[in-house]
Amino acid sequence: MTRQIFLSWLTTAPMPPCDMIAVAKECGYTGVSLRALPAAEGDNIPQLLQDQSLKQSVKHRAAADGIILADMEIVRINEGFTVRSVEPFLDLCAELSVSAFLVAGDDPDLSRLTASFNALCEASRPMGICPALEFMPWTSVKDAKTALSVIEKSGADNGKIIVDALHVARSSTTPADLRAIPPERLACFQICDAPAGIPPTQEELIYTARQGRLLPGQGGIDLHAIMEALPPDIPISVEIPNREGHAVRGAAGWAKDAFSATASFLNKEPAG
């Protein structure tokens, strides 16, 4: 089965986006996921919101290389979130024709978070963009059940969910929880592997997520069980940041290794 395979921002970060597009084309990826808002303080990100020239260069390079600009990162919904604060980001997504953007839920009040997510979906709908909520164990949306609850209670028809293998393995999420998500609500599957077990601290959870992921087949995540619970045609986003891999192979070499390992894993998967 031919799948869409995207190169996630974190896998080569902080590689400049035009270089990332070139690497994606060389390796065989279908598209890339970029970042224009920080995930955390000090995050080294491209100035896509501030640099008009960079934005145009990315747009033209992607078109010339036939690389999809798959999604954009990252909107964080906290207690004081307003749609107005991310309007320039939404405009950027529309201009670059991305179909979805990643959303993290940080507001501990799930009712307020749900209302904020609904407002974000309403603002995105006229642009044809889908906010995609990613559950992460250290956020208020800790697992797939919570993510689906937020989506359903929001009432937004363009709200989606991103499934990350690492967050499945390190939360209470089960294959049954994944099967409960309607296929049309799924944006993509972020593939990676990691050591078995759940780290005892939030700091260790975050470190692995941002710097210590492994190639598919090198860790203890039951990727086959996760894949069996997801639609066979779900787009794959290769999100495998690894500090040591970068140091040894360089960002471009690591992106190549990540694609090869992912393609090998997918080729071993039974047809859906």
Short mmCIF file of N, CA, C and O in Angstrom, two decimals, residues 120-166:
data_model
loop_
_atom_site.label_atom_id
_atom_site.label_comp_id
_atom_site.label_asym_id
_atom_site.label_seq_id
_atom_site.Cartn_x
_atom_site.Cartn_y
_atom_site.Cartn_z
N LEU A 120 -11.60 27.84 18.04
CA LEU A 120 -10.48 27.69 17.11
C LEU A 120 -10.95 26.99 15.83
O LEU A 120 -10.57 27.38 14.72
N CYS A 121 -11.77 25.98 15.98
CA CYS A 121 -12.31 25.26 14.82
C CYS A 121 -13.20 26.18 13.98
O CYS A 121 -13.15 26.16 12.74
N GLU A 122 -14.03 26.98 14.65
CA GLU A 122 -14.92 27.89 13.94
C GLU A 122 -14.12 28.91 13.13
O GLU A 122 -14.46 29.23 11.99
N ALA A 123 -13.03 29.42 13.71
CA ALA A 123 -12.21 30.40 13.00
C ALA A 123 -11.46 29.75 11.84
O ALA A 123 -11.16 30.42 10.84
N SER A 124 -11.15 28.48 11.94
CA SER A 124 -10.38 27.78 10.92
C SER A 124 -11.23 27.26 9.77
O SER A 124 -10.73 27.06 8.65
N ARG A 125 -12.52 27.03 10.04
CA ARG A 125 -13.38 26.40 9.03
C ARG A 125 -13.44 27.17 7.72
O ARG A 125 -13.33 26.55 6.65
N PRO A 126 -13.63 28.49 7.72
CA PRO A 126 -13.70 29.20 6.43
C PRO A 126 -12.43 29.09 5.59
O PRO A 126 -12.46 29.28 4.38
N MET A 127 -11.30 28.77 6.27
CA MET A 127 -10.03 28.63 5.57
C MET A 127 -9.79 27.20 5.09
O MET A 127 -8.78 26.92 4.44
N GLY A 128 -10.70 26.30 5.44
CA GLY A 128 -10.55 24.91 5.04
C GLY A 128 -9.47 24.18 5.82
O GLY A 128 -8.87 23.22 5.32
N ILE A 129 -9.21 24.62 7.05
CA ILE A 129 -8.14 24.05 7.87
C ILE A 129 -8.74 23.31 9.07
O ILE A 129 -9.74 23.75 9.64
N CYS A 130 -8.10 22.21 9.46
CA CYS A 130 -8.58 21.41 10.58
C CYS A 130 -7.62 21.50 11.77
O CYS A 130 -6.47 21.06 11.66
N PRO A 131 -8.04 22.06 12.89
CA PRO A 131 -7.23 21.98 14.11
C PRO A 131 -7.16 20.51 14.55
O PRO A 131 -8.18 19.82 14.60
N ALA A 132 -5.95 20.03 14.84
CA ALA A 132 -5.76 18.62 15.19
C ALA A 132 -5.19 18.52 16.60
O ALA A 132 -4.04 18.90 16.85
N LEU A 133 -5.99 18.03 17.52
CA LEU A 133 -5.62 17.94 18.92
C LEU A 133 -4.73 16.72 19.15
O LEU A 133 -5.07 15.60 18.76
N GLU A 134 -3.58 16.94 19.75
CA GLU A 134 -2.67 15.84 20.07
C GLU A 134 -2.67 15.60 21.57
O GLU A 134 -2.36 16.51 22.35
N PHE A 135 -3.01 14.39 21.98
CA PHE A 135 -2.96 14.07 23.40
C PHE A 135 -1.51 13.76 23.79
O PHE A 135 -0.76 13.13 23.05
N MET A 136 -1.11 14.28 24.94
CA MET A 136 0.25 14.10 25.47
C MET A 136 0.13 13.92 26.98
O MET A 136 -0.60 14.67 27.63
N PRO A 137 0.82 12.97 27.56
CA PRO A 137 0.63 12.64 28.98
C PRO A 137 0.89 13.79 29.95
O PRO A 137 0.36 13.78 31.07
N TRP A 138 1.71 14.77 29.57
CA TRP A 138 2.02 15.87 30.49
C TRP A 138 1.12 17.08 30.30
O TRP A 138 1.31 18.11 30.94
N THR A 139 0.13 16.98 29.41
CA THR A 139 -0.83 18.07 29.21
C THR A 139 -2.16 17.71 29.85
O THR A 139 -2.33 16.64 30.44
N SER A 140 -3.13 18.60 29.70
CA SER A 140 -4.46 18.32 30.24
C SER A 140 -5.21 17.28 29.40
O SER A 140 -6.14 16.65 29.90
N VAL A 141 -4.80 17.14 28.15
CA VAL A 141 -5.38 16.11 27.28
C VAL A 141 -4.38 14.96 27.25
O VAL A 141 -3.51 14.88 26.39
N LYS A 142 -4.51 14.05 28.22
CA LYS A 142 -3.48 13.07 28.49
C LYS A 142 -3.57 11.80 27.66
O LYS A 142 -2.57 11.06 27.55
N ASP A 143 -4.73 11.52 27.10
CA ASP A 143 -4.90 10.24 26.41
C ASP A 143 -5.95 10.37 25.31
O ASP A 143 -6.58 11.42 25.14
N ALA A 144 -6.13 9.29 24.55
CA ALA A 144 -7.03 9.32 23.40
C ALA A 144 -8.48 9.53 23.82
O ALA A 144 -9.25 10.21 23.13
N LYS A 145 -8.89 8.93 24.94
CA LYS A 145 -10.27 9.10 25.40
C LYS A 145 -10.58 10.57 25.67
O LYS A 145 -11.64 11.08 25.30
N THR A 146 -9.66 11.25 26.33
CA THR A 146 -9.87 12.67 26.63
C THR A 146 -9.90 13.49 25.36
O THR A 146 -10.74 14.39 25.21
N ALA A 147 -9.02 13.20 24.42
CA ALA A 147 -9.00 13.93 23.16
C ALA A 147 -10.31 13.77 22.41
O ALA A 147 -10.89 14.74 21.91
N LEU A 148 -10.81 12.53 22.35
CA LEU A 148 -12.08 12.29 21.64
C LEU A 148 -13.23 12.99 22.35
O LEU A 148 -14.13 13.55 21.70
N SER A 149 -13.21 13.01 23.68
CA SER A 149 -14.25 13.69 24.43
C SER A 149 -14.27 15.18 24.11
O SER A 149 -15.34 15.78 23.91
N VAL A 150 -13.09 15.81 24.07
CA VAL A 150 -13.01 17.23 23.74
C VAL A 150 -13.55 17.49 22.34
O VAL A 150 -14.34 18.42 22.13
N ILE A 151 -13.14 16.65 21.40
CA ILE A 151 -13.58 16.81 20.01
C ILE A 151 -15.10 16.70 19.91
O ILE A 151 -15.77 17.54 19.29
N GLU A 152 -15.66 15.66 20.52
CA GLU A 152 -17.10 15.42 20.42
C GLU A 152 -17.90 16.50 21.13
O GLU A 152 -18.91 16.99 20.61
N LYS A 153 -17.46 16.90 22.32
CA LYS A 153 -18.19 17.92 23.08
C LYS A 153 -18.06 19.31 22.45
O LYS A 153 -18.93 20.17 22.66
N SER A 154 -17.01 19.52 21.68
CA SER A 154 -16.86 20.82 21.01
C SER A 154 -17.92 21.02 19.94
O SER A 154 -18.28 22.16 19.62
N GLY A 155 -18.39 19.92 19.36
CA GLY A 155 -19.39 20.01 18.30
C GLY A 155 -18.82 20.45 16.96
O GLY A 155 -19.58 20.63 16.00
N ALA A 156 -17.52 20.61 16.87
CA ALA A 156 -16.89 21.10 15.63
C ALA A 156 -16.68 19.94 14.66
O ALA A 156 -16.07 18.93 15.02
N ASP A 157 -17.14 20.12 13.43
CA ASP A 157 -17.00 19.03 12.46
C ASP A 157 -15.62 19.00 11.81
O ASP A 157 -15.29 18.04 11.10
N ASN A 158 -14.81 20.03 12.02
CA ASN A 158 -13.47 20.04 11.42
C ASN A 158 -12.36 19.78 12.45
O ASN A 158 -11.19 19.95 12.15
N GLY A 159 -12.73 19.37 13.64
CA GLY A 159 -11.74 19.03 14.65
C GLY A 159 -11.22 17.61 14.45
O GLY A 159 -11.99 16.69 14.18
N LYS A 160 -9.91 17.46 14.55
CA LYS A 160 -9.30 16.14 14.36
C LYS A 160 -8.37 15.80 15.51
O LYS A 160 -8.14 16.61 16.42
N ILE A 161 -7.82 14.58 15.47
CA ILE A 161 -6.92 14.08 16.50
C ILE A 161 -5.65 13.57 15.84
O ILE A 161 -5.70 12.89 14.81
N ILE A 162 -4.51 13.90 16.44
CA ILE A 162 -3.23 13.33 16.04
C ILE A 162 -2.86 12.23 17.02
O ILE A 162 -2.93 12.43 18.24
N VAL A 163 -2.49 11.08 16.50
CA VAL A 163 -2.07 9.96 17.34
C VAL A 163 -0.56 9.83 17.24
O VAL A 163 -0.01 9.65 16.15
N ASP A 164 0.12 9.94 18.36
CA ASP A 164 1.57 9.82 18.43
C ASP A 164 1.89 8.51 19.14
O ASP A 164 1.43 8.26 20.25
N ALA A 165 2.70 7.67 18.51
CA ALA A 165 3.02 6.36 19.08
C ALA A 165 3.58 6.47 20.49
O ALA A 165 3.24 5.67 21.38
N LEU A 166 4.44 7.46 20.70
CA LEU A 166 5.05 7.62 22.02
C LEU A 166 4.01 7.93 23.08
O LEU A 166 4.04 7.37 24.18
#
